[in-house]
């Protein structure tokens, strides 16, 4: 049955049984609010270590798996999960006694294991990426404990995929057994092996596209780099690095004594012994692809599986070609933005931008116009928390939320515009995140002032303004005619108070002419 009502919700529990960790994520989905994560817990089960030379999983390993599933099942019950999906990857998939594992799991837990094939594992990671990141052409990489999946896509369509029979745990077992994490010989042999593996794929060489990295090892490397550079905003989804940044993290890891690895900010305790191997893989792939950027996706296998499940019950729950637009709509739902009021702000802001551009105060720029539209749509969404400090809440929410389809710098720019109150508060925000040149700062202040003035023209939320245009310009004054219907007393008062922002842009006095139509 296809669910079309916006109010329909579905709660799913996804247990990701990997070679290194087992993780439970509880998701809730609705068309209005999108896919939300309600709970995320894990245990470093290291199932791969329970495989013997014949790839048979020991009774102890099966018991660890069953005990974990029982525990996660109780958590799922507390969250009123409608459907629970335990999905297993390399460690279980490669087990020669797979039938025994599945049988014992079902007998003792009552749930059926879904075994994800190599091609499916690669696909699910790719699918999550194209639905949460606005990159049209790229390479994805998901390194787990026992396998590494890579894909290449063009125009958000999968072209090639491959699963390599190595992961961070297997690389450790092969090259670092009984050796420290920074053993030079082990590192060199691992580099040689990984490069040889990647070069075997003819379709991977010199694609010159971004690499999107998925999984826990990728998140840890991103967080280490963020901590080293005192990154001022939250989240790794969409975080970007280059080869020098990867080298910087790698050097930090190998220069740190094994006993001190746990003290590295951003590095999880259960990954200290495998993080170097993942960094080697990423650096080798960067070189093979001739990558232009290394971007991290917090969305991977789990989200890809859940997205495919939801497509059975909801009509077009995701649109890979409208990632950012859908993120804005989800924010609007989360913070109770009235769409009629938001669209009124957009109309006023677009018209005002156009009128000022015609007079030469702004250059013609499609990207600038888009930013103004988006900021007008979200303007002062922080009022949902507290009206008196709506600017501060708006800035914090937008700058620190994982908004799909936008990079971190643009996310902060959006936050600055949508929260604009005055020059001093804008400077305070910018001093916290010094990412913008003087010209960019001036432009953000001008656009922010424009939005503040436009907000004043619908301060009553009654959409009285039907049109506006610059009717006359002389040496000292600009006449702005504002056509309206209804009662304009609130808009007249607020617009007169906020017209100073337009006067700063034009360096002229602004004469407001309210005309009833």
Coordinates of C-alpha atoms in Angstrom, one line a residue:
X1 CA 0.0 0.0 0.0
X2 CA 1.4 3.4 -1.0
X3 CA 1.2 6.0 1.8
X4 CA 0.7 9.6 0.5
X5 CA -0.5 11.5 3.6
X6 CA 2.1 13.9 4.9
X7 CA 1.2 13.0 8.5
X8 CA 2.0 9.3 8.0
X9 CA 5.1 8.2 9.9
X10 CA 7.1 5.0 10.0
X11 CA 9.6 3.9 12.6
X12 CA 12.3 1.4 11.6
X13 CA 15.2 -0.2 13.5
X14 CA 18.2 -1.0 11.4
X15 CA 21.0 -3.3 13.0
X16 CA 24.1 -3.0 10.9
X17 CA 26.2 -6.1 11.6
X18 CA 29.7 -5.2 10.4
X19 CA 33.1 -6.9 10.8
X20 CA 34.2 -4.3 13.3
X21 CA 31.1 -3.0 15.0
X22 CA 27.4 -3.8 15.4
X23 CA 25.2 -0.7 15.5
X24 CA 21.5 -0.1 16.0
X25 CA 20.0 3.0 14.5
X26 CA 16.3 3.8 15.0
X27 CA 14.9 5.9 12.2
X28 CA 11.6 7.7 11.9
X29 CA 10.3 8.9 8.5
X30 CA 7.5 11.2 7.4
X31 CA 7.1 13.2 4.2
X32 CA 6.9 16.4 6.2
X33 CA 10.0 15.9 8.4
X34 CA 12.1 13.5 6.3
X35 CA 14.3 10.8 7.7
X36 CA 15.2 11.4 11.4
X37 CA 17.6 9.5 13.6
X38 CA 16.1 8.8 17.0
X39 CA 18.7 6.5 18.5
X40 CA 22.2 5.4 17.6
X41 CA 24.2 2.9 19.7
X42 CA 27.0 0.5 18.9
X43 CA 29.3 -2.1 20.3
X44 CA 32.8 -2.9 18.9
X45 CA 32.0 -6.6 18.5
X46 CA 34.9 -7.3 16.1
X47 CA 33.2 -10.3 14.6
X48 CA 36.0 -10.8 12.1
X49 CA 38.3 -12.0 14.8
X50 CA 36.0 -15.0 15.5
X51 CA 36.6 -16.4 12.0
X52 CA 39.3 -19.1 11.8
X53 CA 41.6 -19.8 8.8
X54 CA 38.7 -21.6 7.1
X55 CA 36.5 -18.6 7.6
X56 CA 34.3 -20.5 10.0
X57 CA 32.8 -18.3 12.8
X58 CA 33.3 -19.8 16.3
X59 CA 30.5 -20.5 18.8
X60 CA 31.8 -17.6 20.8
X61 CA 31.4 -15.2 17.9
X62 CA 27.9 -16.4 17.2
X63 CA 27.1 -15.9 20.9
X64 CA 28.4 -12.4 20.8
X65 CA 26.2 -11.7 17.8
X66 CA 23.1 -13.2 19.4
X67 CA 23.6 -11.4 22.7
X68 CA 24.0 -8.1 20.9
X69 CA 20.9 -8.7 18.8
X70 CA 18.9 -9.5 22.0
X71 CA 20.1 -6.3 23.7
X72 CA 19.4 -4.1 20.7
X73 CA 16.0 -5.8 20.3
X74 CA 15.0 -4.6 23.8
X75 CA 16.1 -1.0 22.9
X76 CA 14.0 -1.2 19.7
X77 CA 11.0 -2.3 21.7
X78 CA 11.4 0.8 24.0
X79 CA 11.3 3.0 20.9
X80 CA 8.2 1.3 19.6
X81 CA 9.9 0.2 16.4
X82 CA 7.5 -1.1 13.8
X83 CA 10.0 -3.2 11.9
X84 CA 13.5 -4.4 12.8
X85 CA 16.0 -5.2 10.1
X86 CA 19.3 -6.9 11.1
X87 CA 21.6 -6.7 8.0
X88 CA 25.0 -8.4 7.9
X89 CA 28.0 -7.6 5.8
X90 CA 31.5 -9.0 5.3
X91 CA 32.2 -11.0 8.5
X92 CA 29.0 -12.9 8.4
X93 CA 28.7 -13.0 4.6
X94 CA 32.1 -14.6 4.3
X95 CA 31.5 -17.2 7.0
X96 CA 31.5 -20.8 5.7
X97 CA 29.0 -21.7 8.4
X98 CA 26.5 -19.0 7.4
X99 CA 23.5 -21.3 7.5
X100 CA 24.3 -22.3 11.1
X101 CA 24.7 -18.6 12.1
X102 CA 21.3 -17.7 10.5
X103 CA 19.6 -20.7 12.1
X104 CA 20.9 -20.0 15.6
X105 CA 20.1 -16.3 15.4
X106 CA 16.5 -17.1 14.3
X107 CA 16.0 -19.8 17.0
X108 CA 17.4 -17.6 19.8
X109 CA 16.1 -14.1 18.8
X110 CA 13.2 -14.7 16.5
X111 CA 14.6 -12.4 13.8
X112 CA 15.9 -13.3 10.4
X113 CA 19.3 -12.1 9.3
X114 CA 19.5 -10.3 5.9
X115 CA 22.8 -10.9 4.3
X116 CA 23.9 -8.0 2.2
X117 CA 25.9 -9.0 -0.9
X118 CA 29.0 -7.2 -2.0
X119 CA 27.2 -5.4 -4.8
X120 CA 24.3 -4.5 -2.6
X121 CA 26.7 -3.1 0.0
X122 CA 28.3 -0.8 -2.6
X123 CA 24.9 0.2 -3.9
X124 CA 23.4 1.2 -0.6
X125 CA 26.3 3.4 0.3
X126 CA 26.1 5.1 -3.2
X127 CA 22.3 5.5 -2.8
X128 CA 22.6 7.2 0.5
X129 CA 25.2 9.6 -0.9
X130 CA 23.3 10.7 -4.0
X131 CA 20.2 11.4 -1.9
X132 CA 22.0 13.5 0.8
X133 CA 24.8 15.2 -1.1
X134 CA 24.5 17.4 -4.2
X135 CA 27.4 16.0 -6.2
X136 CA 26.6 14.8 -9.7
X137 CA 29.8 12.9 -10.5
X138 CA 31.9 11.1 -7.9
X139 CA 33.5 8.1 -6.3
X140 CA 32.2 6.6 -3.1
X141 CA 34.3 4.6 -0.7
X142 CA 33.1 2.7 2.3
X143 CA 35.8 0.8 4.3
X144 CA 34.6 -1.6 6.8
X145 CA 36.3 -4.2 8.9
X146 CA 36.4 -7.0 6.3
X147 CA 35.7 -5.3 2.9
X148 CA 36.0 -2.0 1.1
X149 CA 33.3 -0.9 -1.4
X150 CA 33.9 1.7 -4.1
X151 CA 31.5 3.0 -6.7
X152 CA 31.7 5.5 -9.6
X153 CA 28.6 7.5 -10.5
X154 CA 27.8 10.1 -13.2
X155 CA 24.8 12.4 -13.1
X156 CA 23.8 10.6 -9.9
X157 CA 23.5 7.3 -11.8
X158 CA 25.6 4.3 -10.8
X159 CA 28.1 3.3 -13.4
X160 CA 30.5 0.9 -11.7
X161 CA 30.9 -0.7 -8.3
X162 CA 33.3 -3.1 -6.7
X163 CA 34.0 -4.7 -3.4
X164 CA 37.6 -5.4 -2.3
X165 CA 38.2 -8.3 0.0
X166 CA 40.0 -6.2 2.6
X167 CA 39.0 -3.8 5.3
X168 CA 40.7 -2.1 8.3
X169 CA 40.6 -5.3 10.4
X170 CA 41.9 -7.6 7.7
X171 CA 44.7 -5.1 6.8
X172 CA 45.7 -5.0 10.4
X173 CA 45.7 -8.8 10.6
X174 CA 47.7 -9.2 7.4
X175 CA 50.3 -6.5 7.8
X176 CA 50.3 -5.2 11.4
X177 CA 49.9 -8.4 13.5
X178 CA 52.1 -8.1 16.7
X179 CA 53.4 -4.8 15.3
X180 CA 52.7 -1.2 16.4
X181 CA 50.4 1.0 14.5
X182 CA 53.2 3.1 13.1
X183 CA 55.6 0.3 12.0
X184 CA 57.3 1.6 8.9
X185 CA 57.6 -1.7 7.2
X186 CA 54.0 -2.6 7.8
X187 CA 52.8 0.8 6.6
X188 CA 54.9 0.5 3.3
X189 CA 53.6 -3.0 2.6
X190 CA 50.0 -1.9 3.2
X191 CA 50.4 1.1 0.9
X192 CA 51.9 -1.2 -1.8
X193 CA 49.1 -3.7 -1.5
X194 CA 46.3 -1.2 -1.5
X195 CA 47.7 0.7 -4.5
X196 CA 47.9 -2.6 -6.3
X197 CA 44.3 -3.5 -5.5
X198 CA 43.0 -0.1 -6.7
X199 CA 45.0 -0.1 -9.9
X200 CA 43.3 -3.4 -10.8
X201 CA 40.1 -1.4 -11.5
X202 CA 40.6 0.2 -14.9
X203 CA 37.4 2.3 -14.5
X204 CA 38.8 4.0 -11.3
X205 CA 41.9 5.6 -12.6
X206 CA 42.1 9.4 -13.1
X207 CA 38.4 10.2 -12.9
X208 CA 39.3 13.6 -11.5
X209 CA 36.1 13.7 -9.4
X210 CA 35.4 14.2 -5.7
X211 CA 35.7 11.2 -3.4
X212 CA 32.9 10.7 -0.9
X213 CA 33.9 8.6 2.1
X214 CA 31.4 6.7 4.2
X215 CA 31.6 4.9 7.5
X216 CA 33.1 5.1 11.0
X217 CA 36.8 5.3 10.0
X218 CA 36.0 8.2 7.6
X219 CA 34.1 10.0 10.4
X220 CA 37.0 9.6 12.8
X221 CA 39.5 11.0 10.3
X222 CA 37.2 14.0 9.7
X223 CA 36.8 14.6 13.4
X224 CA 40.5 14.4 14.1
X225 CA 41.2 17.0 11.4
X226 CA 38.4 19.2 12.8
X227 CA 39.8 19.0 16.3
X228 CA 43.3 19.8 15.1
X229 CA 42.1 22.9 13.4
X230 CA 39.5 23.9 16.1
X231 CA 36.7 23.6 13.6
X232 CA 34.0 26.1 14.8
X233 CA 30.8 24.3 13.7
X234 CA 29.4 20.8 14.3
X235 CA 29.0 17.8 12.0
X236 CA 31.1 15.9 9.5
X237 CA 28.4 15.3 6.9
X238 CA 29.7 17.3 3.9
X239 CA 33.0 18.1 5.5
X240 CA 35.8 18.6 2.9
X241 CA 39.5 17.8 3.0
X242 CA 42.3 17.6 0.5
X243 CA 45.4 15.4 0.2
X244 CA 47.4 17.7 2.4
X245 CA 44.8 17.4 5.1
X246 CA 44.8 13.6 4.8
X247 CA 48.6 13.7 5.1
X248 CA 48.4 15.9 8.1
X249 CA 46.1 13.5 10.0
X250 CA 48.3 10.5 8.9
X251 CA 51.4 12.2 10.2
X252 CA 49.7 13.0 13.5
X253 CA 48.7 9.3 13.9
X254 CA 52.1 7.8 13.1
X255 CA 54.0 10.4 15.1
X256 CA 51.9 9.6 18.2
X257 CA 53.0 6.8 20.6
X258 CA 50.5 3.9 20.7
X259 CA 49.8 4.6 24.4
X260 CA 48.8 8.1 23.6
X261 CA 46.5 7.5 20.6
X262 CA 43.4 7.6 22.9
X263 CA 44.3 11.2 23.8
X264 CA 43.8 12.4 20.2
X265 CA 40.7 14.4 20.0
X266 CA 38.1 13.0 17.6
X267 CA 39.5 9.4 17.6
X268 CA 37.3 6.8 19.1
X269 CA 38.9 4.5 21.6
X270 CA 37.8 1.4 19.7
X271 CA 39.5 2.5 16.4
X272 CA 42.9 3.4 17.7
X273 CA 44.4 0.2 16.3
X274 CA 42.8 0.5 12.8
X275 CA 42.7 4.2 12.0
X276 CA 46.1 4.2 10.3
X277 CA 45.0 1.5 7.9
X278 CA 41.9 3.5 6.8
X279 CA 44.0 6.6 6.3
X280 CA 46.3 4.6 4.0
X281 CA 43.3 3.4 2.0
X282 CA 41.9 6.9 1.6
X283 CA 45.3 8.4 0.5
X284 CA 45.9 5.7 -2.0
X285 CA 42.4 6.1 -3.5
X286 CA 42.8 9.9 -3.7
X287 CA 45.9 9.3 -5.8
X288 CA 44.3 6.7 -8.0
X289 CA 41.3 8.8 -8.8
X290 CA 43.2 12.0 -9.1
X291 CA 40.6 13.4 -6.8
X292 CA 39.8 17.1 -6.5
X293 CA 38.2 16.8 -3.1
X294 CA 37.7 14.4 -0.2
X295 CA 34.2 14.8 1.2
X296 CA 32.6 12.9 4.1
X297 CA 29.1 11.5 4.2
X298 CA 27.5 10.6 7.5
X299 CA 24.9 8.7 5.5
X300 CA 25.9 5.3 4.2
X301 CA 24.8 1.7 4.2
X302 CA 22.2 2.0 6.9
X303 CA 20.5 5.0 5.4
X304 CA 20.6 3.4 1.9
X305 CA 18.9 0.3 3.2
X306 CA 16.2 2.3 5.0
X307 CA 15.6 4.5 2.0
X308 CA 15.0 1.5 -0.2
X309 CA 12.6 0.0 2.4
X310 CA 10.7 3.2 2.7
X311 CA 10.2 3.4 -1.1
X312 CA 8.0 0.4 -0.8
X313 CA 5.5 2.2 1.5
X314 CA 5.8 5.9 0.4
X315 CA 5.4 7.4 -3.0
X316 CA 8.8 9.1 -3.9
X317 CA 10.0 9.6 -0.4
X318 CA 13.4 10.9 -1.7
X319 CA 14.5 13.0 -4.7
X320 CA 18.2 12.8 -5.5
X321 CA 17.8 15.9 -7.7
X322 CA 16.3 18.1 -5.1
X323 CA 18.4 17.3 -2.0
X324 CA 18.9 20.8 -0.7
X325 CA 15.3 21.9 -1.5
X326 CA 13.9 19.0 0.4
X327 CA 16.2 19.8 3.3
X328 CA 14.8 23.3 3.5
X329 CA 11.2 22.0 3.5
X330 CA 12.1 19.6 6.3
X331 CA 13.6 22.5 8.3
X332 CA 10.4 24.4 7.7
X333 CA 8.4 21.6 9.1
X334 CA 10.7 21.0 12.1
X335 CA 10.5 24.7 13.1
X336 CA 6.9 25.4 12.2
X337 CA 7.7 27.9 9.4
X338 CA 4.4 29.0 7.8
X339 CA 4.9 28.4 4.1
X340 CA 2.6 31.3 3.1
X341 CA 4.6 33.8 5.1
X342 CA 7.9 32.3 3.9
X343 CA 6.8 32.6 0.3
X344 CA 5.7 36.2 0.9
X345 CA 9.2 37.0 2.3
X346 CA 10.7 35.4 -0.8
X347 CA 8.5 37.5 -3.2
X348 CA 9.4 40.7 -1.4
X349 CA 13.1 39.9 -1.2
X350 CA 13.4 38.8 -4.8
X351 CA 11.6 41.9 -6.0
X352 CA 13.7 44.2 -3.9
X353 CA 16.9 42.5 -5.0
X354 CA 15.8 43.0 -8.6
X355 CA 14.9 46.7 -8.2
X356 CA 18.3 47.4 -6.5
X357 CA 20.1 45.4 -9.2
X358 CA 18.5 47.4 -11.9
X359 CA 19.9 50.5 -10.3
X360 CA 23.4 49.0 -10.2
X361 CA 23.7 48.3 -6.5
X362 CA 24.0 44.5 -7.0
X363 CA 25.6 42.5 -9.8
X364 CA 23.5 40.0 -11.7
X365 CA 24.2 36.7 -10.0
X366 CA 22.0 33.6 -10.0
X367 CA 23.8 32.1 -7.1
X368 CA 23.4 35.3 -5.0
X369 CA 19.7 35.4 -5.8
X370 CA 19.3 31.7 -4.7
X371 CA 21.0 32.5 -1.4
X372 CA 18.6 35.4 -0.8
X373 CA 15.6 33.2 -1.6
X374 CA 16.8 30.4 0.8
X375 CA 17.6 32.9 3.6
X376 CA 14.2 34.6 3.2
X377 CA 12.5 31.2 3.4
X378 CA 14.2 30.4 6.7
X379 CA 14.5 33.9 8.1
X380 CA 14.3 33.9 11.9
X381 CA 13.3 30.3 12.2
X382 CA 14.8 30.4 15.7
X383 CA 11.7 32.3 16.8
X384 CA 10.3 28.8 17.2
X385 CA 12.5 28.5 20.3
X386 CA 12.3 32.1 21.6
X387 CA 11.2 35.2 19.8
X388 CA 13.4 37.6 21.8
X389 CA 16.6 35.8 20.8
X390 CA 15.5 34.5 17.4
X391 CA 18.6 35.8 15.6
X392 CA 20.9 33.9 18.0
X393 CA 18.9 30.7 17.8
X394 CA 18.6 30.9 14.0
X395 CA 22.3 31.3 13.6
X396 CA 23.2 28.4 15.9
X397 CA 20.6 26.0 14.4
X398 CA 21.5 26.6 10.8
X399 CA 25.3 26.7 11.2
X400 CA 25.4 23.5 13.3
X401 CA 22.7 21.4 11.6
X402 CA 23.6 18.6 9.2
X403 CA 21.7 20.2 6.2
X404 CA 21.9 17.9 3.2
X405 CA 23.0 19.3 -0.2
X406 CA 25.1 22.2 1.0
X407 CA 28.7 22.6 2.0
X408 CA 29.8 23.9 5.3
X409 CA 30.9 27.3 4.2
X410 CA 27.6 27.9 2.4
X411 CA 25.7 26.6 5.4
X412 CA 27.3 29.2 7.6
X413 CA 26.6 31.9 5.0
X414 CA 23.0 30.9 4.9
X415 CA 22.9 31.0 8.7
X416 CA 24.4 34.5 8.7
X417 CA 21.8 35.8 6.2
X418 CA 18.8 34.1 7.8
X419 CA 19.8 35.4 11.3
X420 CA 20.7 39.0 10.3
X421 CA 19.7 41.5 12.9
X422 CA 22.4 44.2 12.9
X423 CA 26.0 44.8 12.0
X424 CA 27.5 44.3 15.5
X425 CA 25.8 40.9 15.9
X426 CA 26.9 39.8 12.4
X427 CA 30.5 40.8 13.2
X428 CA 30.2 38.7 16.4
X429 CA 29.2 35.6 14.4
X430 CA 31.8 36.2 11.8
X431 CA 34.6 36.6 14.3
X432 CA 33.7 33.1 15.6
X433 CA 34.1 31.7 12.0
X434 CA 36.6 33.8 10.1
X435 CA 36.0 32.1 6.7
X436 CA 35.0 35.1 4.7
X437 CA 37.0 37.8 2.9
X438 CA 36.3 41.4 3.4
X439 CA 34.3 41.6 0.2
X440 CA 32.3 38.6 1.2
X441 CA 31.6 40.1 4.6
X442 CA 30.4 43.3 3.0
X443 CA 28.1 41.4 0.6
X444 CA 26.7 39.3 3.4
X445 CA 26.0 42.5 5.4
X446 CA 24.2 44.1 2.4
X447 CA 22.1 41.0 1.7
X448 CA 21.3 40.6 5.4
X449 CA 20.2 44.2 5.6
X450 CA 18.0 43.6 2.5
X451 CA 16.3 40.7 4.2
X452 CA 15.8 42.6 7.5
X453 CA 14.0 45.3 5.6
X454 CA 11.9 42.8 3.6
X455 CA 11.0 41.0 6.8
X456 CA 9.6 44.4 8.1
X457 CA 7.3 44.5 5.0
X458 CA 5.5 41.5 6.3
X459 CA 5.9 42.0 10.0
X460 CA 2.1 41.4 10.6
X461 CA 2.3 38.1 8.6
X462 CA -0.8 39.1 6.7
X463 CA 0.8 39.4 3.2
X464 CA -0.5 42.9 2.6
X465 CA 2.4 43.8 0.2
X466 CA 1.4 42.9 -3.4
X467 CA 4.3 44.6 -5.2
X468 CA 7.0 47.2 -4.9
X469 CA 9.3 49.1 -7.2
X470 CA 11.7 52.0 -7.3
X471 CA 9.7 54.8 -8.8
X472 CA 12.3 57.6 -8.7
X473 CA 16.0 58.2 -8.1
X474 CA 17.8 61.5 -7.7
X475 CA 21.1 62.6 -6.2
X476 CA 20.0 62.2 -2.6
X477 CA 16.9 60.2 -2.5
X478 CA 15.3 56.9 -3.8
X479 CA 11.5 56.6 -3.9
X480 CA 10.3 53.1 -3.2
X481 CA 6.6 52.6 -4.0
X482 CA 5.0 49.8 -2.0
X483 CA 1.6 48.6 -3.3
X484 CA -0.6 46.9 -0.6
X485 CA -4.0 45.7 0.3
X486 CA -5.5 45.7 3.8
X487 CA -4.1 47.4 6.9
X488 CA -0.5 48.6 6.5
X489 CA 0.0 50.3 9.9
X490 CA 2.4 47.7 11.3
X491 CA 4.4 47.4 8.0
X492 CA 4.7 51.2 7.7
X493 CA 6.1 51.5 11.2
X494 CA 8.6 48.6 10.9
X495 CA 9.7 49.5 7.3
X496 CA 10.5 53.0 8.4
X497 CA 12.6 51.7 11.2
X498 CA 14.5 49.2 9.0
X499 CA 14.9 51.4 5.9
X500 CA 18.4 52.3 7.2
X501 CA 19.7 49.0 5.9
X502 CA 18.7 49.9 2.3
X503 CA 20.2 53.4 2.8
X504 CA 23.5 51.8 3.8
X505 CA 23.5 49.9 0.5
X506 CA 22.5 52.9 -1.7
X507 CA 24.1 55.7 0.2
X508 CA 20.9 57.6 -0.4
X509 CA 17.8 58.5 1.7
X510 CA 14.9 56.0 1.1
X511 CA 11.5 57.6 0.8
X512 CA 8.7 55.0 1.3
X513 CA 5.5 55.5 -0.6
X514 CA 2.7 53.1 0.6
X515 CA 0.0 53.0 -2.1
X516 CA -3.2 51.1 -1.5
X517 CA -4.5 49.2 -4.5

